[in-house]
Amino acid sequence: MEHQHHSNTSETGTMYTCPMHPEIIQDKPGNCPKCGMNLVPVKTQTGLAASGNQFIDNKQPVGHEGHHHNEAVKADSNKGPQDFQKYTCPMHPHILRDTPGKCPLCGMTLEPVVTAGADNVPGKHNKHSGMIADFRKRFYTVLVLTIPIMLLSEMIQHWLNIHISFPGSKYVLLVLSSFVFFYGGWPFLKGLVDEAKAKNPGMMFLIGFAITVAYAYSVAIVFGLQGMDFFWELATLILIMLLGHWIEMKSVAGASRELELLVQLMPSEAHKVNGLMTIDVKTDTLKEGDLILIKPGEKVAADGIIDDGETYLNESMLTGESKPVQRIKGEKVIAGSINGNGAIKVIVSHGAKDSYLSQVIKLVQDAQNSKSNTQLLADKAAKWLTVIAIVAGISTFLYWYLTGQSLAFAMERMVTVIVICCPHALGLAVPLVVAKSTALAAKSGLLIKNRTAFENARKITTIVFDKTGTLTVGKFQVIRYVTHSVTYTKEQVLQYAAALEQNSEHPIATGITAKAKELNMTLPEVKGFEAITGKGITGIIDSKDVMVVSPGYLKEKFTFLTKDDTVKAEETLVFVLVDEDIAGSIALADEIRPESFDAIKTLRQNKIKTTLLTGDNAVVAKGVSERLGMDGFIAEVLPHQKLEKIKELQSKGEFVAMTGDGVNDAPALAIADVGIAVGSGSDIAAETAGIVLVNSNPKDVVNLILFGKATYRKMIQNLIWATGYNVIALPLAAGVLYSQGILLSPAAGAALMTVSTVVVAINASMLKVKR
């Protein structure tokens, strides 16, 4: 981010900014007025961006190179919309699409969502904010016109005991009311047409129909039909509907803005490094292999590997981890995370479309667009309510008119019934919670791929945990290594194992190779390397067949173990075989995560049983299980056997959630009632899991279950409110208590309908992920 020089620049020429709030610029050191963090240097008078003792030249060369740079920037600025441009419905902002089109709920044209940096681009405006402003403008205009309309109406004059009449007054009333109808009612009339074209009648159709009937009837009165006009009711109805939609759209926007915030995480521009020159380019033009500069306080523009520098990154908006994490040369960074004090150069690993953030946004959109059983039920109820509204409205009209009431009274009852039965609250009851929960979960590192699986989290009675990297840290250290053969020394045993394991990223392999590196061992060449799924690895070293295998594999080949093979609690043992004979064994230990204790305790408090399922030996499994206070363990199982163990638990009536890495545990994840891929943040496309957790923190599993329960409660609360409201309001609108003097006007019906929708939106917006 470039900042212009200020006239009050300090004598040193250095400007200072806050790493978390880069919009804060001061000419002297100090603390950020927003968050209290120490300000860091940004720029000197010579045009150098500073971070600690590192300086990066950002001045653009003049002359020939500068000319080409300007052309490049100009060419970039002429490109089309960014890959991250999204489109939303003004009336249903929880609807988000990658391309323009029509809203599937109401048929309205989708409008662009403002993305990061768009506020400073001429011609780009926040369309949704514009829609809110449009409703506000129409409301105030109609409010002014409603006053003379009411004063010219016979009913109001009778109530106020006044008389206002002059030649042509009824035509003045007609003109004013016509303006209110066409100008104030335009959004509803347009919605009526759009929903009719989409063959999906809903709220806008019902309101448009109601005001059209009221207007047509009143016009007929002006031109000779016997009765009393309906103009003041029409004006107040439109006035209340405009106010309601204005308030409602603000509430709905607040309840479903989480995904838009994810979209805005991606910066619009990046600093691309070309040799000694740094130029600003559009983020969506970056490709694999490009080198970019991330200055202090800026957002990372692309996924990549740090090539130079080190820093702390705030990844909370992407992973839910609130504590800044250190990143050094050679480590990965995620697009959208916020840089701290250090300037870093990053080699881009792939373009914007394939970035982690882009995949998360796509995943969230897919989940929001998918239909769970609860949402299908709500959709069906909303469609039935639309039919009920029309049928009830017509039936109400016929009843009152045929029982001797005036045409005006019967029309008023019909309009009130139709308005008050608009299915908007019911239609939004579940989608708003879905929009809020899915995006909010993504920001907390809980990626929902399958809505039904997420909602079913409330039913879980047993959680099956994989051990390594989930309940444990996943970093094995070699505790001891011994030989079981007179032919090989214990050093050779470790050397052979490290040679085979050096190309593997498995935690056990990492521990073995780290020990060999610590001892400065020279590793021999390996030929014919091959992995044996769930059992170990094999290869040829010095013309010998060498294998590193698990105890489970060993039991298949050998019927004995020596006393030296005894495994201590919480240790993991692997064996080294040379030409199918046991050469030695290596014991490793993996520390239990501190968070695991709280996670298991919370699950126990929620009456959810926990089981450890691992390919490790029984002694290790028992030690970990007992220390954590789990309900049981199943040890020494291969991936395909894990599936059978899940089936066994299900056959006992348990509703089972399986947590695993999404690869080796794929069969078990697929068969479980709820499959949770843990620690798969870099591979969120774990196909077999319905839910993906970015981190390996077991507390995230607990958070997921509790959040799933809270989400389902919100859905049910909204459905009960929206349905209960209609059950009570419809009879009142129809006039069942008319004999007791209780009668709702169309305006009162509109107000109640609006309140019901706002309540649903506010209730959805109160959903939180407890961490």
PDB file of N, CA, C and O in Angstrom, residues 344-398:
ATOM      1  N   ILE A 344       7.846  -9.203   3.499  1.00  0.00           N
ATOM      2  CA  ILE A 344       8.220 -10.513   2.967  1.00  0.00           C
ATOM      3  C   ILE A 344       8.014 -10.553   1.465  1.00  0.00           C
ATOM      4  O   ILE A 344       7.186  -9.817   0.919  1.00  0.00           O
ATOM      5  N   LYS A 345       8.812 -11.382   0.810  1.00  0.00           N
ATOM      6  CA  LYS A 345       8.616 -11.649  -0.610  1.00  0.00           C
ATOM      7  C   LYS A 345       8.110 -13.076  -0.746  1.00  0.00           C
ATOM      8  O   LYS A 345       8.638 -13.998  -0.109  1.00  0.00           O
ATOM      9  N   VAL A 346       7.103 -13.245  -1.566  1.00  0.00           N
ATOM     10  CA  VAL A 346       6.414 -14.537  -1.670  1.00  0.00           C
ATOM     11  C   VAL A 346       6.405 -15.006  -3.123  1.00  0.00           C
ATOM     12  O   VAL A 346       6.087 -14.231  -4.030  1.00  0.00           O
ATOM     13  N   ILE A 347       6.763 -16.278  -3.322  1.00  0.00           N
ATOM     14  CA  ILE A 347       6.641 -16.891  -4.648  1.00  0.00           C
ATOM     15  C   ILE A 347       5.232 -17.460  -4.766  1.00  0.00           C
ATOM     16  O   ILE A 347       4.824 -18.319  -3.978  1.00  0.00           O
ATOM     17  N   VAL A 348       4.469 -16.978  -5.724  1.00  0.00           N
ATOM     18  CA  VAL A 348       3.064 -17.381  -5.894  1.00  0.00           C
ATOM     19  C   VAL A 348       2.996 -18.852  -6.298  1.00  0.00           C
ATOM     20  O   VAL A 348       3.685 -19.291  -7.214  1.00  0.00           O
ATOM     21  N   SER A 349       2.176 -19.620  -5.600  1.00  0.00           N
ATOM     22  CA  SER A 349       2.052 -21.050  -5.894  1.00  0.00           C
ATOM     23  C   SER A 349       0.969 -21.347  -6.913  1.00  0.00           C
ATOM     24  O   SER A 349       1.009 -22.364  -7.595  1.00  0.00           O
ATOM     25  N   HIS A 350      -0.046 -20.480  -7.010  1.00  0.00           N
ATOM     26  CA  HIS A 350      -1.076 -20.627  -8.040  1.00  0.00           C
ATOM     27  C   HIS A 350      -1.886 -19.345  -8.115  1.00  0.00           C
ATOM     28  O   HIS A 350      -1.798 -18.484  -7.229  1.00  0.00           O
ATOM     29  N   GLY A 351      -2.679 -19.214  -9.160  1.00  0.00           N
ATOM     30  CA  GLY A 351      -3.456 -18.001  -9.388  1.00  0.00           C
ATOM     31  C   GLY A 351      -4.607 -17.845  -8.411  1.00  0.00           C
ATOM     32  O   GLY A 351      -4.897 -18.736  -7.598  1.00  0.00           O
ATOM     33  N   ALA A 352      -5.292 -16.695  -8.506  1.00  0.00           N
ATOM     34  CA  ALA A 352      -6.364 -16.351  -7.568  1.00  0.00           C
ATOM     35  C   ALA A 352      -7.491 -17.376  -7.579  1.00  0.00           C
ATOM     36  O   ALA A 352      -8.063 -17.702  -6.536  1.00  0.00           O
ATOM     37  N   LYS A 353      -7.817 -17.916  -8.749  1.00  0.00           N
ATOM     38  CA  LYS A 353      -8.937 -18.849  -8.846  1.00  0.00           C
ATOM     39  C   LYS A 353      -8.712 -20.115  -8.032  1.00  0.00           C
ATOM     40  O   LYS A 353      -9.659 -20.739  -7.560  1.00  0.00           O
ATOM     41  N   ASP A 354      -7.440 -20.513  -7.888  1.00  0.00           N
ATOM     42  CA  ASP A 354      -7.120 -21.757  -7.193  1.00  0.00           C
ATOM     43  C   ASP A 354      -6.634 -21.533  -5.774  1.00  0.00           C
ATOM     44  O   ASP A 354      -6.183 -22.466  -5.121  1.00  0.00           O
ATOM     45  N   SER A 355      -6.719 -20.291  -5.287  1.00  0.00           N
ATOM     46  CA  SER A 355      -6.218 -19.987  -3.948  1.00  0.00           C
ATOM     47  C   SER A 355      -7.090 -20.646  -2.884  1.00  0.00           C
ATOM     48  O   SER A 355      -8.247 -21.010  -3.120  1.00  0.00           O
ATOM     49  N   TYR A 356      -6.513 -20.769  -1.705  1.00  0.00           N
ATOM     50  CA  TYR A 356      -7.254 -21.324  -0.576  1.00  0.00           C
ATOM     51  C   TYR A 356      -8.525 -20.517  -0.320  1.00  0.00           C
ATOM     52  O   TYR A 356      -9.609 -21.074  -0.137  1.00  0.00           O
ATOM     53  N   LEU A 357      -8.397 -19.187  -0.326  1.00  0.00           N
ATOM     54  CA  LEU A 357      -9.548 -18.322  -0.065  1.00  0.00           C
ATOM     55  C   LEU A 357     -10.625 -18.515  -1.121  1.00  0.00           C
ATOM     56  O   LEU A 357     -11.817 -18.574  -0.812  1.00  0.00           O
ATOM     57  N   SER A 358     -10.202 -18.622  -2.385  1.00  0.00           N
ATOM     58  CA  SER A 358     -11.167 -18.832  -3.467  1.00  0.00           C
ATOM     59  C   SER A 358     -11.901 -20.154  -3.279  1.00  0.00           C
ATOM     60  O   SER A 358     -13.117 -20.241  -3.488  1.00  0.00           O
ATOM     61  N   GLN A 359     -11.165 -21.197  -2.876  1.00  0.00           N
ATOM     62  CA  GLN A 359     -11.798 -22.503  -2.645  1.00  0.00           C
ATOM     63  C   GLN A 359     -12.778 -22.435  -1.472  1.00  0.00           C
ATOM     64  O   GLN A 359     -13.844 -23.046  -1.508  1.00  0.00           O
ATOM     65  N   VAL A 360     -12.387 -21.693  -0.426  1.00  0.00           N
ATOM     66  CA  VAL A 360     -13.268 -21.545   0.725  1.00  0.00           C
ATOM     67  C   VAL A 360     -14.555 -20.842   0.325  1.00  0.00           C
ATOM     68  O   VAL A 360     -15.660 -21.260   0.691  1.00  0.00           O
ATOM     69  N   ILE A 361     -14.422 -19.744  -0.451  1.00  0.00           N
ATOM     70  CA  ILE A 361     -15.601 -18.995  -0.899  1.00  0.00           C
ATOM     71  C   ILE A 361     -16.503 -19.887  -1.744  1.00  0.00           C
ATOM     72  O   ILE A 361     -17.723 -19.901  -1.578  1.00  0.00           O
ATOM     73  N   LYS A 362     -15.887 -20.665  -2.635  1.00  0.00           N
ATOM     74  CA  LYS A 362     -16.670 -21.581  -3.478  1.00  0.00           C
ATOM     75  C   LYS A 362     -17.355 -22.634  -2.612  1.00  0.00           C
ATOM     76  O   LYS A 362     -18.532 -22.971  -2.819  1.00  0.00           O
ATOM     77  N   LEU A 363     -16.626 -23.144  -1.624  1.00  0.00           N
ATOM     78  CA  LEU A 363     -17.182 -24.154  -0.726  1.00  0.00           C
ATOM     79  C   LEU A 363     -18.365 -23.589   0.048  1.00  0.00           C
ATOM     80  O   LEU A 363     -19.411 -24.231   0.193  1.00  0.00           O
ATOM     81  N   VAL A 364     -18.221 -22.357   0.548  1.00  0.00           N
ATOM     82  CA  VAL A 364     -19.298 -21.707   1.296  1.00  0.00           C
ATOM     83  C   VAL A 364     -20.506 -21.486   0.404  1.00  0.00           C
ATOM     84  O   VAL A 364     -21.650 -21.733   0.792  1.00  0.00           O
ATOM     85  N   GLN A 365     -20.260 -21.009  -0.832  1.00  0.00           N
ATOM     86  CA  GLN A 365     -21.368 -20.782  -1.765  1.00  0.00           C
ATOM     87  C   GLN A 365     -22.110 -22.087  -2.063  1.00  0.00           C
ATOM     88  O   GLN A 365     -23.337 -22.117  -2.060  1.00  0.00           O
ATOM     89  N   ASP A 366     -21.353 -23.149  -2.319  1.00  0.00           N
ATOM     90  CA  ASP A 366     -21.978 -24.438  -2.614  1.00  0.00           C
ATOM     91  C   ASP A 366     -22.824 -24.912  -1.435  1.00  0.00           C
ATOM     92  O   ASP A 366     -23.931 -25.430  -1.607  1.00  0.00           O
ATOM     93  N   ALA A 367     -22.282 -24.740  -0.216  1.00  0.00           N
ATOM     94  CA  ALA A 367     -23.017 -25.169   0.976  1.00  0.00           C
ATOM     95  C   ALA A 367     -24.268 -24.334   1.171  1.00  0.00           C
ATOM     96  O   ALA A 367     -25.329 -24.845   1.542  1.00  0.00           O
ATOM     97  N   GLN A 368     -24.163 -23.011   0.911  1.00  0.00           N
ATOM     98  CA  GLN A 368     -25.324 -22.135   1.075  1.00  0.00           C
ATOM     99  C   GLN A 368     -26.393 -22.445   0.033  1.00  0.00           C
ATOM    100  O   GLN A 368     -27.585 -22.301   0.285  1.00  0.00           O
ATOM    101  N   ASN A 369     -25.953 -22.866  -1.147  1.00  0.00           N
ATOM    102  CA  ASN A 369     -26.909 -23.156  -2.216  1.00  0.00           C
ATOM    103  C   ASN A 369     -27.506 -24.554  -2.093  1.00  0.00           C
ATOM    104  O   ASN A 369     -28.525 -24.856  -2.704  1.00  0.00           O
ATOM    105  N   SER A 370     -26.847 -25.426  -1.311  1.00  0.00           N
ATOM    106  CA  SER A 370     -27.375 -26.778  -1.134  1.00  0.00           C
ATOM    107  C   SER A 370     -28.572 -26.738  -0.180  1.00  0.00           C
ATOM    108  O   SER A 370     -28.715 -25.821   0.619  1.00  0.00           O
ATOM    109  N   LYS A 371     -29.394 -27.728  -0.281  1.00  0.00           N
ATOM    110  CA  LYS A 371     -30.615 -27.768   0.525  1.00  0.00           C
ATOM    111  C   LYS A 371     -30.561 -28.932   1.518  1.00  0.00           C
ATOM    112  O   LYS A 371     -30.399 -30.075   1.117  1.00  0.00           O
ATOM    113  N   SER A 372     -30.674 -28.608   2.785  1.00  0.00           N
ATOM    114  CA  SER A 372     -30.797 -29.659   3.795  1.00  0.00           C
ATOM    115  C   SER A 372     -32.274 -29.990   3.942  1.00  0.00           C
ATOM    116  O   SER A 372     -33.150 -29.316   3.389  1.00  0.00           O
ATOM    117  N   ASN A 373     -32.566 -31.021   4.712  1.00  0.00           N
ATOM    118  CA  ASN A 373     -33.967 -31.412   4.925  1.00  0.00           C
ATOM    119  C   ASN A 373     -34.767 -30.290   5.582  1.00  0.00           C
ATOM    120  O   ASN A 373     -35.930 -30.062   5.250  1.00  0.00           O
ATOM    121  N   THR A 374     -34.127 -29.584   6.512  1.00  0.00           N
ATOM    122  CA  THR A 374     -34.811 -28.480   7.196  1.00  0.00           C
ATOM    123  C   THR A 374     -35.169 -27.376   6.220  1.00  0.00           C
ATOM    124  O   THR A 374     -36.262 -26.819   6.250  1.00  0.00           O
ATOM    125  N   GLN A 375     -34.217 -27.056   5.330  1.00  0.00           N
ATOM    126  CA  GLN A 375     -34.472 -25.985   4.369  1.00  0.00           C
ATOM    127  C   GLN A 375     -35.519 -26.397   3.343  1.00  0.00           C
ATOM    128  O   GLN A 375     -36.358 -25.592   2.938  1.00  0.00           O
ATOM    129  N   LEU A 376     -35.485 -27.649   2.909  1.00  0.00           N
ATOM    130  CA  LEU A 376     -36.502 -28.128   1.963  1.00  0.00           C
ATOM    131  C   LEU A 376     -37.892 -28.034   2.588  1.00  0.00           C
ATOM    132  O   LEU A 376     -38.862 -27.686   1.907  1.00  0.00           O
ATOM    133  N   LEU A 377     -37.970 -28.343   3.881  1.00  0.00           N
ATOM    134  CA  LEU A 377     -39.241 -28.240   4.592  1.00  0.00           C
ATOM    135  C   LEU A 377     -39.727 -26.790   4.616  1.00  0.00           C
ATOM    136  O   LEU A 377     -40.905 -26.508   4.366  1.00  0.00           O
ATOM    137  N   ALA A 378     -38.803 -25.850   4.905  1.00  0.00           N
ATOM    138  CA  ALA A 378     -39.169 -24.436   4.954  1.00  0.00           C
ATOM    139  C   ALA A 378     -39.593 -23.926   3.578  1.00  0.00           C
ATOM    140  O   ALA A 378     -40.553 -23.161   3.456  1.00  0.00           O
ATOM    141  N   ASP A 379     -38.859 -24.345   2.533  1.00  0.00           N
ATOM    142  CA  ASP A 379     -39.206 -23.928   1.165  1.00  0.00           C
ATOM    143  C   ASP A 379     -40.612 -24.407   0.792  1.00  0.00           C
ATOM    144  O   ASP A 379     -41.404 -23.672   0.197  1.00  0.00           O
ATOM    145  N   LYS A 380     -40.897 -25.658   1.142  1.00  0.00           N
ATOM    146  CA  LYS A 380     -42.216 -26.217   0.825  1.00  0.00           C
ATOM    147  C   LYS A 380     -43.311 -25.469   1.585  1.00  0.00           C
ATOM    148  O   LYS A 380     -44.372 -25.150   1.025  1.00  0.00           O
ATOM    149  N   ALA A 381     -43.019 -25.153   2.865  1.00  0.00           N
ATOM    150  CA  ALA A 381     -43.997 -24.424   3.678  1.00  0.00           C
ATOM    151  C   ALA A 381     -44.241 -23.021   3.117  1.00  0.00           C
ATOM    152  O   ALA A 381     -45.374 -22.537   3.101  1.00  0.00           O
ATOM    153  N   ALA A 382     -43.176 -22.357   2.641  1.00  0.00           N
ATOM    154  CA  ALA A 382     -43.313 -21.011   2.081  1.00  0.00           C
ATOM    155  C   ALA A 382     -44.170 -21.025   0.815  1.00  0.00           C
ATOM    156  O   ALA A 382     -44.996 -20.131   0.597  1.00  0.00           O
ATOM    157  N   LYS A 383     -43.968 -22.038  -0.032  1.00  0.00           N
ATOM    158  CA  LYS A 383     -44.781 -22.140  -1.254  1.00  0.00           C
ATOM    159  C   LYS A 383     -46.252 -22.383  -0.912  1.00  0.00           C
ATOM    160  O   LYS A 383     -47.151 -21.802  -1.524  1.00  0.00           O
ATOM    161  N   TRP A 384     -46.481 -23.253   0.082  1.00  0.00           N
ATOM    162  CA  TRP A 384     -47.863 -23.511   0.496  1.00  0.00           C
ATOM    163  C   TRP A 384     -48.503 -22.263   1.091  1.00  0.00           C
ATOM    164  O   TRP A 384     -49.699 -22.014   0.897  1.00  0.00           O
ATOM    165  N   LEU A 385     -47.699 -21.491   1.819  1.00  0.00           N
ATOM    166  CA  LEU A 385     -48.228 -20.271   2.426  1.00  0.00           C
ATOM    167  C   LEU A 385     -48.647 -19.266   1.365  1.00  0.00           C
ATOM    168  O   LEU A 385     -49.630 -18.541   1.526  1.00  0.00           O
ATOM    169  N   THR A 386     -47.910 -19.216   0.266  1.00  0.00           N
ATOM    170  CA  THR A 386     -48.283 -18.328  -0.848  1.00  0.00           C
ATOM    171  C   THR A 386     -49.647 -18.734  -1.407  1.00  0.00           C
ATOM    172  O   THR A 386     -50.514 -17.885  -1.656  1.00  0.00           O
ATOM    173  N   VAL A 387     -49.809 -20.034  -1.596  1.00  0.00           N
ATOM    174  CA  VAL A 387     -51.102 -20.535  -2.095  1.00  0.00           C
ATOM    175  C   VAL A 387     -52.206 -20.241  -1.091  1.00  0.00           C
ATOM    176  O   VAL A 387     -53.308 -19.786  -1.456  1.00  0.00           O
ATOM    177  N   ILE A 388     -51.897 -20.483   0.196  1.00  0.00           N
ATOM    178  CA  ILE A 388     -52.888 -20.237   1.252  1.00  0.00           C
ATOM    179  C   ILE A 388     -53.280 -18.763   1.283  1.00  0.00           C
ATOM    180  O   ILE A 388     -54.455 -18.414   1.469  1.00  0.00           O
ATOM    181  N   ALA A 389     -52.286 -17.873   1.094  1.00  0.00           N
ATOM    182  CA  ALA A 389     -52.557 -16.438   1.124  1.00  0.00           C
ATOM    183  C   ALA A 389     -53.551 -16.040   0.036  1.00  0.00           C
ATOM    184  O   ALA A 389     -54.501 -15.291   0.279  1.00  0.00           O
ATOM    185  N   ILE A 390     -53.322 -16.549  -1.167  1.00  0.00           N
ATOM    186  CA  ILE A 390     -54.209 -16.208  -2.286  1.00  0.00           C
ATOM    187  C   ILE A 390     -55.603 -16.789  -2.068  1.00  0.00           C
ATOM    188  O   ILE A 390     -56.627 -16.106  -2.226  1.00  0.00           O
ATOM    189  N   VAL A 391     -55.652 -18.075  -1.690  1.00  0.00           N
ATOM    190  CA  VAL A 391     -56.946 -18.734  -1.470  1.00  0.00           C
ATOM    191  C   VAL A 391     -57.687 -18.086  -0.299  1.00  0.00           C
ATOM    192  O   VAL A 391     -58.901 -17.795  -0.381  1.00  0.00           O
ATOM    193  N   ALA A 392     -56.952 -17.827   0.805  1.00  0.00           N
ATOM    194  CA  ALA A 392     -57.580 -17.218   1.975  1.00  0.00           C
ATOM    195  C   ALA A 392     -58.060 -15.808   1.680  1.00  0.00           C
ATOM    196  O   ALA A 392     -59.127 -15.385   2.147  1.00  0.00           O
ATOM    197  N   GLY A 393     -57.281 -15.067   0.875  1.00  0.00           N
ATOM    198  CA  GLY A 393     -57.675 -13.709   0.512  1.00  0.00           C
ATOM    199  C   GLY A 393     -58.971 -13.688  -0.285  1.00  0.00           C
ATOM    200  O   GLY A 393     -59.896 -12.919   0.017  1.00  0.00           O
ATOM    201  N   ILE A 394     -59.037 -14.532  -1.288  1.00  0.00           N
ATOM    202  CA  ILE A 394     -60.246 -14.595  -2.131  1.00  0.00           C
ATOM    203  C   ILE A 394     -61.433 -15.097  -1.322  1.00  0.00           C
ATOM    204  O   ILE A 394     -62.555 -14.571  -1.421  1.00  0.00           O
ATOM    205  N   SER A 395     -61.189 -16.117  -0.475  1.00  0.00           N
ATOM    206  CA  SER A 395     -62.275 -16.667   0.352  1.00  0.00           C
ATOM    207  C   SER A 395     -62.803 -15.621   1.339  1.00  0.00           C
ATOM    208  O   SER A 395     -64.013 -15.520   1.575  1.00  0.00           O
ATOM    209  N   THR A 396     -61.865 -14.841   1.912  1.00  0.00           N
ATOM    210  CA  THR A 396     -62.263 -13.780   2.842  1.00  0.00           C
ATOM    211  C   THR A 396     -63.129 -12.739   2.145  1.00  0.00           C
ATOM    212  O   THR A 396     -64.164 -12.302   2.679  1.00  0.00           O
ATOM    213  N   PHE A 397     -62.702 -12.362   0.937  1.00  0.00           N
ATOM    214  CA  PHE A 397     -63.491 -11.391   0.159  1.00  0.00           C
ATOM    215  C   PHE A 397     -64.895 -11.921  -0.094  1.00  0.00           C
ATOM    216  O   PHE A 397     -65.897 -11.217   0.125  1.00  0.00           O
ATOM    217  N   LEU A 398     -64.999 -13.151  -0.575  1.00  0.00           N
ATOM    218  CA  LEU A 398     -66.306 -13.724  -0.902  1.00  0.00           C
ATOM    219  C   LEU A 398     -67.188 -13.844   0.331  1.00  0.00           C
ATOM    220  O   LEU A 398     -68.402 -13.558   0.283  1.00  0.00           O
TER     221      LEU A 398
END
